[in-house]
PDB file of C-alpha atoms in Angstrom:
ATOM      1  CA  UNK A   1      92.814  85.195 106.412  1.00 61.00           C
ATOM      2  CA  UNK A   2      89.346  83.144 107.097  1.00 73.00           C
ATOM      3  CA  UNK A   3      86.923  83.637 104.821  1.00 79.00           C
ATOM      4  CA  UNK A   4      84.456  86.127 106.556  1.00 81.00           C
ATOM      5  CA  UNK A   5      87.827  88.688 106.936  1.00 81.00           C
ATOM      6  CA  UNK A   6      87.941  88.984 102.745  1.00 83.00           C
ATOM      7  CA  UNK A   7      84.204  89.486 102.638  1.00 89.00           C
ATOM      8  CA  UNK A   8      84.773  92.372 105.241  1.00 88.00           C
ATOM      9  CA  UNK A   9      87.151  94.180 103.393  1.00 91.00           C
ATOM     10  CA  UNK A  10      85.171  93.039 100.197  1.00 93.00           C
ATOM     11  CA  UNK A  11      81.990  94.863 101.852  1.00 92.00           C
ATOM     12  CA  UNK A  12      83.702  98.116 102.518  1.00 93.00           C
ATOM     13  CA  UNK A  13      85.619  98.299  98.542  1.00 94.00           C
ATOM     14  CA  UNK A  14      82.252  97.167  97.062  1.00 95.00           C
ATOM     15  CA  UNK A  15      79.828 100.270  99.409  1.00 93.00           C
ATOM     16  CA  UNK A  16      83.147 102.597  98.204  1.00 94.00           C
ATOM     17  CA  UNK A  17      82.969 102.468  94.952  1.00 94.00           C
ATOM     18  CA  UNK A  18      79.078 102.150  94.607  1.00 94.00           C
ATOM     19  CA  UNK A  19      79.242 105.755  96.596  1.00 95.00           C
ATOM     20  CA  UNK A  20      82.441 107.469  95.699  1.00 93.00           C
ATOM     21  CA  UNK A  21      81.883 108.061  92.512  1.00 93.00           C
ATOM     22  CA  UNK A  22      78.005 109.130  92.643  1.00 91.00           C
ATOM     23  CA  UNK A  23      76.343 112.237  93.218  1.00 93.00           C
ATOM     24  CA  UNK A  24      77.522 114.180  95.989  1.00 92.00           C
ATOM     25  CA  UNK A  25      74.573 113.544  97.771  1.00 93.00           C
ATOM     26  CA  UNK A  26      74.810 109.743  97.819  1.00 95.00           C
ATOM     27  CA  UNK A  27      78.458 110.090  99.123  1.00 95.00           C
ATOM     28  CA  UNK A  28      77.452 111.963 102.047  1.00 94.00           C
ATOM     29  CA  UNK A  29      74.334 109.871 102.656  1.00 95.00           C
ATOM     30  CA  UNK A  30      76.571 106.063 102.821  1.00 94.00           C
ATOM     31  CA  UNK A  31      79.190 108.719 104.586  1.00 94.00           C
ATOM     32  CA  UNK A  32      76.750 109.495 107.225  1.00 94.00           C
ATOM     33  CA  UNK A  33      75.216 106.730 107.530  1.00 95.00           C
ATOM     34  CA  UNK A  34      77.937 104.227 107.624  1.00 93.00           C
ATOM     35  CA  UNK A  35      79.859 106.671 110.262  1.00 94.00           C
ATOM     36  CA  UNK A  36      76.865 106.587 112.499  1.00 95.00           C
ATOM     37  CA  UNK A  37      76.244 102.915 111.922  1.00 95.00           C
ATOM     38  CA  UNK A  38      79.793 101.908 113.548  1.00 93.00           C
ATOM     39  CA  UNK A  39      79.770 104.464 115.962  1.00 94.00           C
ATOM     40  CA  UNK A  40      76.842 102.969 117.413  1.00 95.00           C
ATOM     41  CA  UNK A  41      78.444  99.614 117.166  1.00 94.00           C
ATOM     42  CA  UNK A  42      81.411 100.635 119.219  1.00 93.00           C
ATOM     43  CA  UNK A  43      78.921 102.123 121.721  1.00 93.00           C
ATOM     44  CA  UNK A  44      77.054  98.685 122.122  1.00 93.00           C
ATOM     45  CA  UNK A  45      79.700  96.305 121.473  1.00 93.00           C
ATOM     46  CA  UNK A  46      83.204  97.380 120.900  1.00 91.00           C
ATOM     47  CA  UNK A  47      84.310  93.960 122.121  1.00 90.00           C
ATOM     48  CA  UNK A  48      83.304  92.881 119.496  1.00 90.00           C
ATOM     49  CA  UNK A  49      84.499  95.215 116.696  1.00 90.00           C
ATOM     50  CA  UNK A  50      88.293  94.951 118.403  1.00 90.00           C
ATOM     51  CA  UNK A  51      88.732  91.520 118.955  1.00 89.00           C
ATOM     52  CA  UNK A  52      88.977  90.199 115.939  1.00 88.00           C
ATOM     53  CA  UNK A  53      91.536  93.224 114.807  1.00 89.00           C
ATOM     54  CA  UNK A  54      93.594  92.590 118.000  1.00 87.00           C
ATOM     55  CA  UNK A  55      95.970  89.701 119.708  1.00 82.00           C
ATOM     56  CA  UNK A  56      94.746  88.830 123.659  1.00 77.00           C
ATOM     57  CA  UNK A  57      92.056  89.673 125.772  1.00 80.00           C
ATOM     58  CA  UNK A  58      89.999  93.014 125.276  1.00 84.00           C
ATOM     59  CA  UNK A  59      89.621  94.360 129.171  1.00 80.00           C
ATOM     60  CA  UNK A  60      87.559  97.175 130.455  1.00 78.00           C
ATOM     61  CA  UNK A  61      89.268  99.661 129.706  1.00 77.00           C
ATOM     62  CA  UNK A  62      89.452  98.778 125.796  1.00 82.00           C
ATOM     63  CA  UNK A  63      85.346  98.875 126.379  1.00 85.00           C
ATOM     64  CA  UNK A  64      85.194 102.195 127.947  1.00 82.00           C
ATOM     65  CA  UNK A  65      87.525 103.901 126.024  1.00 83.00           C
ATOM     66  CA  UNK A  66      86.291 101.910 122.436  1.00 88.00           C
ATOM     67  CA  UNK A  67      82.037 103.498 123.524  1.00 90.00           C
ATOM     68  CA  UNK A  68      83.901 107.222 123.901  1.00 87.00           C
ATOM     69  CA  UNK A  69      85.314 106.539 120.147  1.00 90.00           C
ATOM     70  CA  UNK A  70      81.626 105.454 119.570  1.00 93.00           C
ATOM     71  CA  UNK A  71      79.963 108.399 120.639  1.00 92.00           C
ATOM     72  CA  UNK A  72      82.325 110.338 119.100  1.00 90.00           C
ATOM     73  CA  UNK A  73      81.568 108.955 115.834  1.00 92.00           C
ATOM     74  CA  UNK A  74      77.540 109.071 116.522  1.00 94.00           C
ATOM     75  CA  UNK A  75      78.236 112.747 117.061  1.00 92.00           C
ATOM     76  CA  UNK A  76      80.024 113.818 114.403  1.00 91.00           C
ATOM     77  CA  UNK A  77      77.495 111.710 111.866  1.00 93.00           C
ATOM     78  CA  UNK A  78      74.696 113.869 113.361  1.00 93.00           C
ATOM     79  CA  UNK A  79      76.834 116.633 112.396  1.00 92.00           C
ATOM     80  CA  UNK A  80      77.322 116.166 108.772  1.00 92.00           C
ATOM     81  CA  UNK A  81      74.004 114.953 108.144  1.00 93.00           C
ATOM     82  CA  UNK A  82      72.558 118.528 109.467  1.00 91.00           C
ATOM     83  CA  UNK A  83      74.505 120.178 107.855  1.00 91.00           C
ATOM     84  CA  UNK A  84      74.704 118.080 104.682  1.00 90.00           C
ATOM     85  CA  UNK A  85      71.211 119.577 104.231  1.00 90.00           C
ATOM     86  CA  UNK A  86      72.909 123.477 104.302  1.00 90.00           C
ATOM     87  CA  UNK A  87      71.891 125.816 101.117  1.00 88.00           C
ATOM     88  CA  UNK A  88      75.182 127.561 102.505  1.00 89.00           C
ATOM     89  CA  UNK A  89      78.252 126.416  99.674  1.00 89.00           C
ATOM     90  CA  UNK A  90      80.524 127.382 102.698  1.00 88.00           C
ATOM     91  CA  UNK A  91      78.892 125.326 104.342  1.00 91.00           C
ATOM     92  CA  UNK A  92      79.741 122.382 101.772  1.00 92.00           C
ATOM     93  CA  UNK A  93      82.727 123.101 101.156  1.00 91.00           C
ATOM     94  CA  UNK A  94      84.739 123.326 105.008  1.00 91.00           C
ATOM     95  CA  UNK A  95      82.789 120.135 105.788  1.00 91.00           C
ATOM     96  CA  UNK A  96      84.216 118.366 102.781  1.00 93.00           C
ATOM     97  CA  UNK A  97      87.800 120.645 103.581  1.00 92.00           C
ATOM     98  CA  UNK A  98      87.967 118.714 107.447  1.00 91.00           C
ATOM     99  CA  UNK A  99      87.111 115.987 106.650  1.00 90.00           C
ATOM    100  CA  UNK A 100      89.608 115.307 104.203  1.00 93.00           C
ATOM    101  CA  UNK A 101      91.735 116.764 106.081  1.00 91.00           C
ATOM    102  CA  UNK A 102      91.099 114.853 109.388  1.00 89.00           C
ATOM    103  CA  UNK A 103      91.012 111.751 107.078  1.00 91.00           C
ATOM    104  CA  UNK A 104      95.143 112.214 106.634  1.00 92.00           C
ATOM    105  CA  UNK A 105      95.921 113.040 109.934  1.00 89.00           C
ATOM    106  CA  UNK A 106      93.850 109.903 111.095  1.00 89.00           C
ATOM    107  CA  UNK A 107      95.278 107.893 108.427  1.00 91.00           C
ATOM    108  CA  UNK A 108      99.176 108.833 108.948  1.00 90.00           C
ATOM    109  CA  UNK A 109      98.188 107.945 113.019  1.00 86.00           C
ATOM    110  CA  UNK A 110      96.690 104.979 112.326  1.00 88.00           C
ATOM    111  CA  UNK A 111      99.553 103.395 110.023  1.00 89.00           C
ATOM    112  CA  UNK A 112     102.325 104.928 112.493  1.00 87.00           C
ATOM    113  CA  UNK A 113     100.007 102.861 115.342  1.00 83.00           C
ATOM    114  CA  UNK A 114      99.546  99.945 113.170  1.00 82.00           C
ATOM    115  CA  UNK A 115     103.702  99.570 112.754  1.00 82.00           C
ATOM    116  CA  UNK A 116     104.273 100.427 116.617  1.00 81.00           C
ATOM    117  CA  UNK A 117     102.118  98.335 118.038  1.00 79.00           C
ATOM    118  CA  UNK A 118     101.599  94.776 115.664  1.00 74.00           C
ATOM    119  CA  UNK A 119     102.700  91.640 117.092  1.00 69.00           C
ATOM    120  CA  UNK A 120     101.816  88.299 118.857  1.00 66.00           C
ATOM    121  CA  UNK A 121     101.832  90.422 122.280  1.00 68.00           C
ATOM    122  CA  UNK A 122      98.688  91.412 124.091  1.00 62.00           C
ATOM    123  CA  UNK A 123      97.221  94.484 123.215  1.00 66.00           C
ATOM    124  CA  UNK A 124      98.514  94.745 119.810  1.00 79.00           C
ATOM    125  CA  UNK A 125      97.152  94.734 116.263  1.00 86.00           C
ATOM    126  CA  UNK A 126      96.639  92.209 113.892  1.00 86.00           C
ATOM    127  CA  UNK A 127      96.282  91.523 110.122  1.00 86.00           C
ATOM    128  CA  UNK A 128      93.028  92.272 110.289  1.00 88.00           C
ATOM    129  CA  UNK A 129      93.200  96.357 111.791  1.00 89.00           C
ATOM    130  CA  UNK A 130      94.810  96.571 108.457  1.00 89.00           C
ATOM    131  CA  UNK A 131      92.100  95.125 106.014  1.00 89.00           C
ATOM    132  CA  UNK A 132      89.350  96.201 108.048  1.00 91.00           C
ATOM    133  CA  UNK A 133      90.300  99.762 109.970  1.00 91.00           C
ATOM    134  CA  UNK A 134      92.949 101.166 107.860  1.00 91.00           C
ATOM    135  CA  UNK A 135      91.147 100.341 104.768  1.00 93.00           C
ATOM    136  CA  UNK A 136      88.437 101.697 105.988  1.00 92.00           C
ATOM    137  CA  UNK A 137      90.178 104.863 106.363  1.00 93.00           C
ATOM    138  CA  UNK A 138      91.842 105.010 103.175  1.00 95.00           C
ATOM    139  CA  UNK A 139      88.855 104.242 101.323  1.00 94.00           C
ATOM    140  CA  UNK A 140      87.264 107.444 103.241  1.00 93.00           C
ATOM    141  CA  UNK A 141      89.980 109.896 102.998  1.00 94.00           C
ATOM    142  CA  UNK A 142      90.014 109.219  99.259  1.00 95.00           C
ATOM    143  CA  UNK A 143      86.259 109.436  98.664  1.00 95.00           C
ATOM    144  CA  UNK A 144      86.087 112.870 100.385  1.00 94.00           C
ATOM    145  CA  UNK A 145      89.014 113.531  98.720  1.00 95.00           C
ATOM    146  CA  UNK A 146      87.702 112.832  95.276  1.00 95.00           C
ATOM    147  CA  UNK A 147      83.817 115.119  95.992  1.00 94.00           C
ATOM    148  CA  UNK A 148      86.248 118.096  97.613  1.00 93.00           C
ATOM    149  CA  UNK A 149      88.298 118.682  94.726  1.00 93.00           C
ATOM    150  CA  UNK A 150      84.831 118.821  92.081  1.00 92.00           C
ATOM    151  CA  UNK A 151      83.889 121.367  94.195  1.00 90.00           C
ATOM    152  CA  UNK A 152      84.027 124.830  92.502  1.00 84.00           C
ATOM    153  CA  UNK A 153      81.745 127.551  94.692  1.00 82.00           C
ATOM    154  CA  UNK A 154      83.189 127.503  98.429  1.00 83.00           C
ATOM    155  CA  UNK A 155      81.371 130.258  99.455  1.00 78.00           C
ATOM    156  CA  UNK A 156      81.952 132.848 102.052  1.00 71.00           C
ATOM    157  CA  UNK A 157      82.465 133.047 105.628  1.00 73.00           C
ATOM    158  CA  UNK A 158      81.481 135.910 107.996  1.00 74.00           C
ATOM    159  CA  UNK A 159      82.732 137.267 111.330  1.00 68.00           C
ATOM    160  CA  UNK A 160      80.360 137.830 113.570  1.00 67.00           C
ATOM    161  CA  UNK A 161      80.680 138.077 117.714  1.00 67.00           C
ATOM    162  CA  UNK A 162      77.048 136.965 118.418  1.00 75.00           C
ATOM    163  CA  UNK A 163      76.085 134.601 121.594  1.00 79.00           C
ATOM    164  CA  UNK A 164      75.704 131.494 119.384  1.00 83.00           C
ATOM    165  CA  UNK A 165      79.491 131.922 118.189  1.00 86.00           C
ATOM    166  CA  UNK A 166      80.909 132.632 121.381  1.00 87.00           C
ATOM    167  CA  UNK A 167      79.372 128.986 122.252  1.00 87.00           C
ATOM    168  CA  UNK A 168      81.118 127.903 119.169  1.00 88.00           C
ATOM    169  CA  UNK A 169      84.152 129.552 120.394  1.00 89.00           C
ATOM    170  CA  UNK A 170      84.425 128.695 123.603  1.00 89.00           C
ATOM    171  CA  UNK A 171      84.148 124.793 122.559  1.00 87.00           C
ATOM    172  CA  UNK A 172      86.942 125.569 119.694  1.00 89.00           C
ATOM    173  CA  UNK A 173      89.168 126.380 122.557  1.00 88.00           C
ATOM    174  CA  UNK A 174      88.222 124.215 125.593  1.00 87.00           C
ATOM    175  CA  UNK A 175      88.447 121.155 122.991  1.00 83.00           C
ATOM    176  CA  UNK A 176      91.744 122.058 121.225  1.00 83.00           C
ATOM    177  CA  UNK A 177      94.119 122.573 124.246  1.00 84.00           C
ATOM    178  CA  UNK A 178      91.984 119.252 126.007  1.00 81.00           C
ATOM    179  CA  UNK A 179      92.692 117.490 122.588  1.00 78.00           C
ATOM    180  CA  UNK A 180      96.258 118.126 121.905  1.00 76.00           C
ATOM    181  CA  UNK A 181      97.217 116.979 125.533  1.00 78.00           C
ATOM    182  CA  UNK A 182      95.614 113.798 124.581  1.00 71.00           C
ATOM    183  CA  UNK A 183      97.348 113.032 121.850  1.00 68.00           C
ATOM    184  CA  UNK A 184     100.633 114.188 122.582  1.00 75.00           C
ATOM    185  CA  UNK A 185     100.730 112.956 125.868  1.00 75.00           C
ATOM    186  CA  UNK A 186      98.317 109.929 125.716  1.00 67.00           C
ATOM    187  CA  UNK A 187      99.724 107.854 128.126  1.00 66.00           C
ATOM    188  CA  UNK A 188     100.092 110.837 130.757  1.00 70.00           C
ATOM    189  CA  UNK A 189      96.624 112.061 130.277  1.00 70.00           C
ATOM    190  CA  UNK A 190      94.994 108.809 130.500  1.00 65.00           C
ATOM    191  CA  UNK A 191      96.387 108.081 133.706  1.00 66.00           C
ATOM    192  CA  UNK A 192      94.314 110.983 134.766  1.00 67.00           C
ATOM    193  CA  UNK A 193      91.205 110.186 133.331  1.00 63.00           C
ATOM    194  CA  UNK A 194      91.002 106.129 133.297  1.00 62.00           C
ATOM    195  CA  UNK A 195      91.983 103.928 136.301  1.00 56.00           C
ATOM    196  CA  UNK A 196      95.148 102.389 134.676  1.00 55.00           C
ATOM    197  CA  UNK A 197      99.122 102.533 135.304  1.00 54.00           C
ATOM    198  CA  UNK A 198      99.608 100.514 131.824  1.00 62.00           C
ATOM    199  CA  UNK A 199      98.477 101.541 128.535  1.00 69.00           C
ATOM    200  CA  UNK A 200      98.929  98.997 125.892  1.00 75.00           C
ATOM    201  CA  UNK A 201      98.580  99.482 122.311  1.00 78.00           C
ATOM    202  CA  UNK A 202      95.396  99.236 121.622  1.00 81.00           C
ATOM    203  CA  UNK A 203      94.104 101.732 124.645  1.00 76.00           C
ATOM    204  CA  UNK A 204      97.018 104.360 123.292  1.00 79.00           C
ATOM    205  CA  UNK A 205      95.038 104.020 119.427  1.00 83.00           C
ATOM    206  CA  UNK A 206      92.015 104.044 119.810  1.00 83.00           C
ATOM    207  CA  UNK A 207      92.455 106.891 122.447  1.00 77.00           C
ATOM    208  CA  UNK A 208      94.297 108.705 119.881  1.00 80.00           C
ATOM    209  CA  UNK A 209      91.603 108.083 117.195  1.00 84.00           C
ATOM    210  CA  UNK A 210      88.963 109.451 119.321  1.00 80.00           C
ATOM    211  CA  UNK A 211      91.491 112.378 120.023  1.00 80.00           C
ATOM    212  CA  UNK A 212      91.651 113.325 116.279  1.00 83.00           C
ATOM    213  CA  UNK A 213      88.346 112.944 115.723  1.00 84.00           C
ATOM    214  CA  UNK A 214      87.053 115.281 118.487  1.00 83.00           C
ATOM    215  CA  UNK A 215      89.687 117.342 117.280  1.00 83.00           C
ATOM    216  CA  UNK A 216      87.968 117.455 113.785  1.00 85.00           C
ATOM    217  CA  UNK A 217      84.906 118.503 115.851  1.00 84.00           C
ATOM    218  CA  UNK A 218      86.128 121.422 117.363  1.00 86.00           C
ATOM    219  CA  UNK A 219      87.650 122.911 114.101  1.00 87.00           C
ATOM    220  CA  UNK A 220      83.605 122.864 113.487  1.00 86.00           C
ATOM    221  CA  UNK A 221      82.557 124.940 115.630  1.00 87.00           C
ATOM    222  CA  UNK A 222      85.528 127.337 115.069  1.00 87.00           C
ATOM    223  CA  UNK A 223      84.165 127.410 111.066  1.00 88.00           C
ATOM    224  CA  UNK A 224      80.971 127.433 112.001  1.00 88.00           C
ATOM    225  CA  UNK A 225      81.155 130.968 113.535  1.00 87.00           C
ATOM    226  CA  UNK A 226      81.499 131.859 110.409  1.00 87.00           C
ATOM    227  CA  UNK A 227      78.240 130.228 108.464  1.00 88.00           C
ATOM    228  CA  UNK A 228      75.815 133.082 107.392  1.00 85.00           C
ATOM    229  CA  UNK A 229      72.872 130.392 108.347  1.00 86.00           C
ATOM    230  CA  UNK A 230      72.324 130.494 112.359  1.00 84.00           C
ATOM    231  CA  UNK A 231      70.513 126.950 111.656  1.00 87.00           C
ATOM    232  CA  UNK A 232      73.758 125.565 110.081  1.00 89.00           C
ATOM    233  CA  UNK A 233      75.540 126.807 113.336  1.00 87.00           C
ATOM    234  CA  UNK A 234      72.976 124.821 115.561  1.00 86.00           C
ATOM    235  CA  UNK A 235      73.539 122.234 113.425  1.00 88.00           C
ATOM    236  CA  UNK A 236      76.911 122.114 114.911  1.00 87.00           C
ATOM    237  CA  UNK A 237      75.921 122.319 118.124  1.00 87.00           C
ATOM    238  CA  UNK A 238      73.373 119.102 117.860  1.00 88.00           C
ATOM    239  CA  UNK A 239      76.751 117.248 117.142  1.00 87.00           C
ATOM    240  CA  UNK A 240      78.288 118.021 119.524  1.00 85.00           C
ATOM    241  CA  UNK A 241      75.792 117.671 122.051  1.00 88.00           C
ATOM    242  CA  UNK A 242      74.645 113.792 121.145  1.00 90.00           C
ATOM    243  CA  UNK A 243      79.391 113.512 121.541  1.00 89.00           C
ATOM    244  CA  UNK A 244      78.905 114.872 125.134  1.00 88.00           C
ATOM    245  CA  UNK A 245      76.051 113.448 125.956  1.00 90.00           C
ATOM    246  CA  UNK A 246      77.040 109.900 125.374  1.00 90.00           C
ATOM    247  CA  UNK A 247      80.112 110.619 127.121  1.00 88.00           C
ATOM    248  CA  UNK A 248      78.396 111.799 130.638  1.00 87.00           C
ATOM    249  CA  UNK A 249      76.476 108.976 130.440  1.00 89.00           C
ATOM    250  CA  UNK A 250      79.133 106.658 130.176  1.00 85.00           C
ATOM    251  CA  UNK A 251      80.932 108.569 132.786  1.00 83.00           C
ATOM    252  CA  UNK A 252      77.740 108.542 135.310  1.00 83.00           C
ATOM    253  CA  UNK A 253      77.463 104.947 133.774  1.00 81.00           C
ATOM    254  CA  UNK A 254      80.648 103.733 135.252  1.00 74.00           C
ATOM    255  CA  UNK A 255      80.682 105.641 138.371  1.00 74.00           C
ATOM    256  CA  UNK A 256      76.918 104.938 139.719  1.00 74.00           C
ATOM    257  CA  UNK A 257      76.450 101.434 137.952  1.00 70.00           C
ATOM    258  CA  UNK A 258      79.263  99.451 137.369  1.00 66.00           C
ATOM    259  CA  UNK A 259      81.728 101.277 140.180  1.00 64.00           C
ATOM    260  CA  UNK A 260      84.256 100.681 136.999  1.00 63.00           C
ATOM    261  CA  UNK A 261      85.125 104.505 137.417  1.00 63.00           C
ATOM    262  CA  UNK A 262      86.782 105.529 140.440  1.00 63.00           C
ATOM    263  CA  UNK A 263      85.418 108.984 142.223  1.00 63.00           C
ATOM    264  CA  UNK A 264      88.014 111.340 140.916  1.00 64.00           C
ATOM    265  CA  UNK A 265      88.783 110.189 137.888  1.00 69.00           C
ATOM    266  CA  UNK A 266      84.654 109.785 137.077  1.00 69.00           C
ATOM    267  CA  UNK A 267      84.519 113.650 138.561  1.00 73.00           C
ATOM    268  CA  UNK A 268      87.317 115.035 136.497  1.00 74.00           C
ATOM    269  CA  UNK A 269      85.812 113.104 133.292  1.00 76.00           C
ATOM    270  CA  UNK A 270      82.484 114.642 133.876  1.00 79.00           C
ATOM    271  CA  UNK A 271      83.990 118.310 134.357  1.00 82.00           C
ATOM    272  CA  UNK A 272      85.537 117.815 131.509  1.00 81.00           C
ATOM    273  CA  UNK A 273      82.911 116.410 129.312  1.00 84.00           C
ATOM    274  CA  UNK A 274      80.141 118.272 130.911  1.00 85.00           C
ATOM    275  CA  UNK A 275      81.225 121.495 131.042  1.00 86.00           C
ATOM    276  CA  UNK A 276      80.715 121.501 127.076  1.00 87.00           C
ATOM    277  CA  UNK A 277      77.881 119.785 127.136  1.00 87.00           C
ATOM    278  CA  UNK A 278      76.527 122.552 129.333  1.00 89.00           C
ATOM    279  CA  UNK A 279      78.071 124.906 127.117  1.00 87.00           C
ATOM    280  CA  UNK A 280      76.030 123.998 124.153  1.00 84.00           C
ATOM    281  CA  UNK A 281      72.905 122.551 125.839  1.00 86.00           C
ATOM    282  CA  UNK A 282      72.976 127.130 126.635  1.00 85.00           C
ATOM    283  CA  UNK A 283      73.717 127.381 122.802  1.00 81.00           C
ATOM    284  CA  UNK A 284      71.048 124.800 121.010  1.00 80.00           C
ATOM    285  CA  UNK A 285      67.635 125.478 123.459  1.00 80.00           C
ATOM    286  CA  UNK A 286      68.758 128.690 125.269  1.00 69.00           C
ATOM    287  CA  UNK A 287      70.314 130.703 122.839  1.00 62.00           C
ATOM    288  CA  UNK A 288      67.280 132.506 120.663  1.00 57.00           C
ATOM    289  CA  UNK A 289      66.698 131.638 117.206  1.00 60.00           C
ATOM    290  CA  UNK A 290      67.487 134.218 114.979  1.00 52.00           C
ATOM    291  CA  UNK A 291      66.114 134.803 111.463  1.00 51.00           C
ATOM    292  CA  UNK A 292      67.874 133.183 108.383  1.00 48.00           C
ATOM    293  CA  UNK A 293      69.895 136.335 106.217  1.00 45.00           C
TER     294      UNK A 293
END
């Protein structure tokens, strides 16, 4: 490996274990922080964050799909730092609960991806998706990992069947069936929502990243009916709504701008990312605020 790829994966080991094993609160701040950070680097230059961990050319469609992982990330950063702030030890304790959990599935998906698809062919991984990405993602599975188990008061969750958590609801449900097509059938699914007959590795994986990661989101706002806070619940919604905002934009982006999205794909995207966005634009300046119990 050149030089600059050791003090890559030096850099993430080093911020690890200056975090991991402080206070809670520094572990979510460098969590946060660092999540947002290269989300907004795949929104503004994802060529460049997966050329160097992939063999060929990176085409459009690696771009397009690399800003939705971006925004994804941005949103769910936005997220955790809202409700990082929560009183609420139910709170706490599910954010810490899915996002170790969402840290394995990603992690088992990215090493089944990294042995399908490595190689000298275009489109595949190299050395580097495994010093830079996938030990990136070990090193933040195991440092949520290691704050979720000192955690002793988890709280409690209510049921409630106000507006706000129907919003909540309805996103838990739209998102999970759109999700789980994704992933399952990647390949089928994208051919309905990007401009492509050939997926190669690198569009199936980071699709699929995206996928779980969105699919981390919605188990949010299924939880977060439950928060006794109703600002911890529009916490929710604020990540959520800088994830679909970022993707209409894109959407509109390629449709209007660069004519890289065709008209029906570009329409069925932006059903299918602005009907939640609608959805929780209602929830966040509609909805009334109610009083804190």
């Amino acid at each position: 490996m050149e030089v600059v790829a050791y003090l890559r994966s030096a850099a993430l080991v080093l911020a690890f274990v200056a975090t991991a094993f402080s206070s809670r609160r520094v572990w979510m701040l460098a969590d946060q922080v660092g999540l947002f950070t290269f989300g907004l680097g795949f929104y503004l230059i994802p060529g460049y964050l997966l050329q160097f961990q992939t063999n060929g050319t990176i085409d459009g469609l690696h771009l397009f799909i690399g800003r939705f992982l971006g925004g994804t990330m941005m949103g769910q950063a936005v997220m955790s730092y809202k409700l990082g702030k929560s009183k609420d030890p139910a709170v706490i304790g599910m954010l810490f609960t899915l996002r170790t959990a969402g840290c394995m599935v990603l992690l088992i998906m990215m090493i089944t991806n990294g042995l399908l698809f490595s190689g000298e062919q275009q489109g595949q991984w190299n050395e580097q998706y495994v010093w830079f990405s996938l030990l990136g993602a070990v090193l933040w599975m195991v440092g949520n990992l290691i704050h979720l188990i000192q955690i002793r008061d988890f709280g409690v969750l209510t049921v409630g069947c106000t507006r706000m958590e129907n919003h909540l609801r309805l996103d838990f449900f739209w998102h999970f069936v759109l999700i789980f097509l994704h992933i399952v059938f990647t390949e089928e699914m994208g051919s309905i929502t990007v401009p492509r007959n050939t997926f190669d590795g690198l569009h199936v994986s980071v699709n699929q990243t995206m996928g779980v990661l969105v699919l981390i989101g919605s188990l949010f706002s299924l939880v977060a009916t439950g928060f006794r806070q109703p600002e911890d619940k529009r916490s929710a919604c604020l990540g959520s709504l800088v994830m679909h905002g970022s993707y209409v934009f894109l959407i509109l982006w390629g449709i209007v701008i660069t004519k890289e999205q065709p008209f029906q794909t570009g329409l069925f995207n932006t059903v299918t990312s602005g009907l939640p966005l609608i959805n929780f634009l209602s929830a966040y300046f509609i909805e009334p605020k109610t009083k804190e119990s």
